[in-house]
CSV table of C-alpha atoms in Angstrom, one decimal:
chain,number,residue,atom,x,y,z
A,1,UNK,CA,6.3,-8.6,-4.9
A,2,UNK,CA,8.0,-6.2,-2.5
A,3,UNK,CA,8.1,-8.6,0.4
A,4,UNK,CA,10.1,-11.2,-1.5
A,5,UNK,CA,13.0,-8.9,-2.0
A,6,UNK,CA,15.7,-9.0,0.7
A,7,UNK,CA,15.5,-5.2,1.5
A,8,UNK,CA,11.7,-5.1,1.7
A,9,UNK,CA,11.8,-3.4,5.1
A,10,UNK,CA,14.0,-0.5,3.8
A,11,UNK,CA,11.7,-0.1,0.8
A,12,UNK,CA,8.7,0.1,3.1
A,13,UNK,CA,10.5,2.7,5.2
A,14,UNK,CA,11.1,4.8,2.0
A,15,UNK,CA,7.7,4.4,0.4
A,16,UNK,CA,4.9,3.6,2.9
A,17,UNK,CA,2.2,6.3,2.9
A,18,UNK,CA,2.0,6.6,6.7
A,19,UNK,CA,5.7,7.1,6.9
A,20,UNK,CA,5.8,9.6,4.0
A,21,UNK,CA,2.9,11.6,5.5
A,22,UNK,CA,4.7,11.8,8.9
A,23,UNK,CA,8.0,12.7,7.2
A,24,UNK,CA,6.3,15.5,5.2
A,25,UNK,CA,4.8,17.0,8.4
A,26,UNK,CA,8.2,16.9,10.1
A,27,UNK,CA,9.8,18.6,7.1
A,28,UNK,CA,7.0,21.3,7.0
A,29,UNK,CA,7.7,21.9,10.7
A,30,UNK,CA,11.4,22.3,10.0
A,31,UNK,CA,10.6,24.8,7.3
A,32,UNK,CA,8.3,26.8,9.7
A,33,UNK,CA,11.2,26.8,12.2
A,34,UNK,CA,13.6,28.2,9.5
A,35,UNK,CA,11.1,30.8,8.6
A,36,UNK,CA,10.6,31.8,12.3
A,37,UNK,CA,14.4,32.0,12.8
A,38,UNK,CA,14.8,34.1,9.7
A,39,UNK,CA,12.4,36.7,11.0
A,40,UNK,CA,15.0,37.6,13.7
A,41,UNK,CA,17.7,38.4,11.1
A,42,UNK,CA,18.2,41.7,9.5
A,43,UNK,CA,16.8,42.1,6.0
A,44,UNK,CA,18.0,44.0,3.0
A,45,UNK,CA,15.5,45.0,0.3
A,46,UNK,CA,16.4,46.3,-3.1
A,47,UNK,CA,13.9,48.5,-5.0
A,48,UNK,CA,14.2,49.6,-8.6
A,49,UNK,CA,11.7,51.9,-10.3
A,50,UNK,CA,11.6,53.5,-13.8
A,51,UNK,CA,9.4,56.6,-14.5
A,52,UNK,CA,8.6,58.2,-17.8
A,53,UNK,CA,7.3,61.7,-18.0
A,54,UNK,CA,6.9,62.1,-14.3
A,55,UNK,CA,5.9,60.1,-11.3
A,56,UNK,CA,2.4,58.8,-10.5
A,57,UNK,CA,0.0,61.2,-8.8
A,58,UNK,CA,2.2,64.2,-10.0
A,59,UNK,CA,1.3,66.7,-12.6
A,60,UNK,CA,2.2,65.9,-16.2
A,61,UNK,CA,5.1,68.0,-17.5
A,62,UNK,CA,5.6,69.3,-21.0
A,63,UNK,CA,9.1,67.9,-21.4
A,64,UNK,CA,10.0,64.3,-21.7
A,65,UNK,CA,11.7,62.8,-18.7
A,66,UNK,CA,13.1,59.4,-17.8
A,67,UNK,CA,13.9,58.7,-14.2
A,68,UNK,CA,15.5,55.6,-12.7
A,69,UNK,CA,15.4,55.1,-8.9
A,70,UNK,CA,17.4,52.5,-7.1
A,71,UNK,CA,16.8,52.1,-3.4
A,72,UNK,CA,18.2,49.9,-0.7
A,73,UNK,CA,16.6,49.5,2.7
A,74,UNK,CA,18.0,47.7,5.7
A,75,UNK,CA,15.7,46.5,8.4
A,76,UNK,CA,17.3,45.5,11.7
A,77,UNK,CA,15.0,44.1,14.4
A,78,UNK,CA,15.9,45.6,17.7
A,79,UNK,CA,13.4,44.5,20.4
A,80,UNK,CA,10.0,43.1,19.9
A,81,UNK,CA,9.2,42.1,23.5
A,82,UNK,CA,10.6,38.6,23.0
A,83,UNK,CA,7.8,37.8,20.6
A,84,UNK,CA,10.2,36.4,17.9
A,85,UNK,CA,12.0,34.4,20.6
A,86,UNK,CA,8.8,32.8,21.7
A,87,UNK,CA,7.8,32.2,18.1
A,88,UNK,CA,11.1,30.4,17.4
A,89,UNK,CA,10.8,28.3,20.5
A,90,UNK,CA,7.3,27.3,19.6
A,91,UNK,CA,8.4,26.4,16.1
A,92,UNK,CA,11.3,24.3,17.6
A,93,UNK,CA,8.9,22.5,19.9
A,94,UNK,CA,6.6,21.8,17.0
A,95,UNK,CA,9.5,20.5,14.9
A,96,UNK,CA,10.6,18.2,17.7
A,97,UNK,CA,7.1,17.0,18.2
A,98,UNK,CA,6.7,16.2,14.5
A,99,UNK,CA,10.0,14.4,14.5
A,100,UNK,CA,8.9,12.2,17.4
A,101,UNK,CA,5.6,11.5,15.6
A,102,UNK,CA,7.6,10.7,12.4
A,103,UNK,CA,9.7,8.2,14.4
A,104,UNK,CA,6.7,6.7,16.1
A,105,UNK,CA,4.8,6.3,12.7
A,106,UNK,CA,7.9,4.7,11.2
A,107,UNK,CA,8.4,2.2,14.1
A,108,UNK,CA,4.7,1.4,14.3
A,109,UNK,CA,4.3,0.9,10.5
A,110,UNK,CA,7.4,-1.2,10.2
A,111,UNK,CA,6.4,-3.3,13.3
A,112,UNK,CA,3.0,-3.9,11.7
A,113,UNK,CA,4.5,-4.9,8.4
A,114,UNK,CA,7.0,-7.3,10.1
A,115,UNK,CA,4.1,-8.8,12.1
A,116,UNK,CA,2.0,-9.3,9.0
A,117,UNK,CA,5.0,-10.8,7.2
A,118,UNK,CA,5.5,-13.2,10.1
A,119,UNK,CA,1.8,-14.0,10.4
A,120,UNK,CA,1.7,-14.8,6.7
A,121,UNK,CA,4.7,-17.1,6.9
A,122,UNK,CA,3.2,-18.8,9.9
A,123,UNK,CA,-0.2,-19.2,8.2
A,124,UNK,CA,1.6,-20.8,5.2
A,125,UNK,CA,3.4,-23.3,7.5
A,126,UNK,CA,0.1,-24.1,9.3
A,127,UNK,CA,-1.6,-24.6,6.0
A,128,UNK,CA,1.1,-27.0,4.8
A,129,UNK,CA,0.7,-29.0,8.1
A,130,UNK,CA,-3.1,-29.0,7.9
A,131,UNK,CA,-3.0,-30.4,4.4
A,132,UNK,CA,-0.6,-33.1,5.5
A,133,UNK,CA,-2.8,-34.0,8.4
A,134,UNK,CA,-5.9,-34.1,6.2
A,135,UNK,CA,-4.1,-36.4,3.7
A,136,UNK,CA,-3.1,-38.7,6.6
A,137,UNK,CA,-6.6,-38.6,8.1
A,138,UNK,CA,-8.1,-39.5,4.6
A,139,UNK,CA,-5.7,-42.4,4.3
A,140,UNK,CA,-6.6,-43.6,7.8
A,141,UNK,CA,-10.3,-43.3,7.1
A,142,UNK,CA,-10.0,-45.2,3.9
A,143,UNK,CA,-8.0,-47.9,5.6
A,144,UNK,CA,-10.5,-48.2,8.4
A,145,UNK,CA,-13.3,-48.4,5.9
A,146,UNK,CA,-11.6,-51.3,4.1
A,147,UNK,CA,-11.0,-53.0,7.4
A,148,UNK,CA,-14.7,-52.5,8.3
A,149,UNK,CA,-15.8,-53.9,5.0
A,150,UNK,CA,-13.5,-57.0,5.5
A,151,UNK,CA,-14.9,-57.4,9.1
A,152,UNK,CA,-11.6,-56.6,10.8
A,153,UNK,CA,-12.9,-53.3,12.4
A,154,UNK,CA,-16.1,-52.4,14.1
A,155,UNK,CA,-18.4,-49.5,13.6
A,156,UNK,CA,-16.9,-47.5,16.5
A,157,UNK,CA,-13.4,-47.5,14.9
A,158,UNK,CA,-15.0,-46.5,11.5
A,159,UNK,CA,-16.9,-43.7,13.2
A,160,UNK,CA,-13.8,-42.5,15.1
A,161,UNK,CA,-11.7,-42.4,11.9
A,162,UNK,CA,-14.4,-40.4,10.1
A,163,UNK,CA,-14.6,-38.0,13.0
A,164,UNK,CA,-10.9,-37.5,12.8
A,165,UNK,CA,-11.2,-36.9,9.0
A,166,UNK,CA,-14.0,-34.4,9.6
A,167,UNK,CA,-11.8,-32.5,12.2
A,168,UNK,CA,-8.9,-32.5,9.8
A,169,UNK,CA,-11.1,-31.0,7.1
A,170,UNK,CA,-12.3,-28.3,9.5
A,171,UNK,CA,-8.7,-27.5,10.5
A,172,UNK,CA,-7.7,-27.4,6.9
A,173,UNK,CA,-10.5,-24.9,6.0
A,174,UNK,CA,-9.7,-22.7,9.1
A,175,UNK,CA,-6.0,-22.6,8.2
A,176,UNK,CA,-6.8,-21.9,4.6
A,177,UNK,CA,-9.0,-19.0,5.7
A,178,UNK,CA,-6.1,-17.7,8.0
A,179,UNK,CA,-3.7,-18.0,5.1
A,180,UNK,CA,-5.9,-16.1,2.7
A,181,UNK,CA,-6.6,-13.4,5.4
A,182,UNK,CA,-2.9,-13.0,6.1
A,183,UNK,CA,-1.9,-13.0,2.5
A,184,UNK,CA,-4.6,-10.4,1.7
A,185,UNK,CA,-3.5,-8.1,4.5
A,186,UNK,CA,0.1,-8.4,3.4
A,187,UNK,CA,-0.9,-7.7,-0.2
A,188,UNK,CA,-2.9,-4.6,0.8
A,189,UNK,CA,0.2,-3.3,2.6
A,190,UNK,CA,2.3,-4.0,-0.4
A,191,UNK,CA,-0.2,-2.2,-2.7
A,192,UNK,CA,-0.1,0.8,-0.4
A,193,UNK,CA,3.7,1.0,-0.7
A,194,UNK,CA,3.7,0.9,-4.4
């Protein structure tokens, strides 16, 4: 199980689906920013063409010809009315927003996992204590029953010990339910990580 290893929180940070989704959105926003920034840079295009027996949309010649054309084109953006600047700033803002969302998703998810882990440990401790209380209540009820049978206790004492046993049984079933709920929640989180 993941949560039994000492570095379970780091493993959750690396593999939880909510964190991975937020990280992917942040990385996509960073790529969009890089693309917007690259539009402001000059571009150099290389074109290579090979023609046999003339160029397209030209008349066919009687002689055989081979023509190779190599072309370079340099595009330098001069002024676009600040459109590219606004586009880069918008992409920067989007990337910053996605980073904040990524951090928030990471913190929220890890906090939820830590709370679930703590709740599960607490539910386990409560279950252990409830079992111990039930055993002690059972022993007390049996002892009072023996005393009542021997005439050393009255019906009120017997009724009181049985009421305490019943309350201990109720507490045991409630803590067992809490333990199972906490364990299931933790298991579901662990299954999502794997």
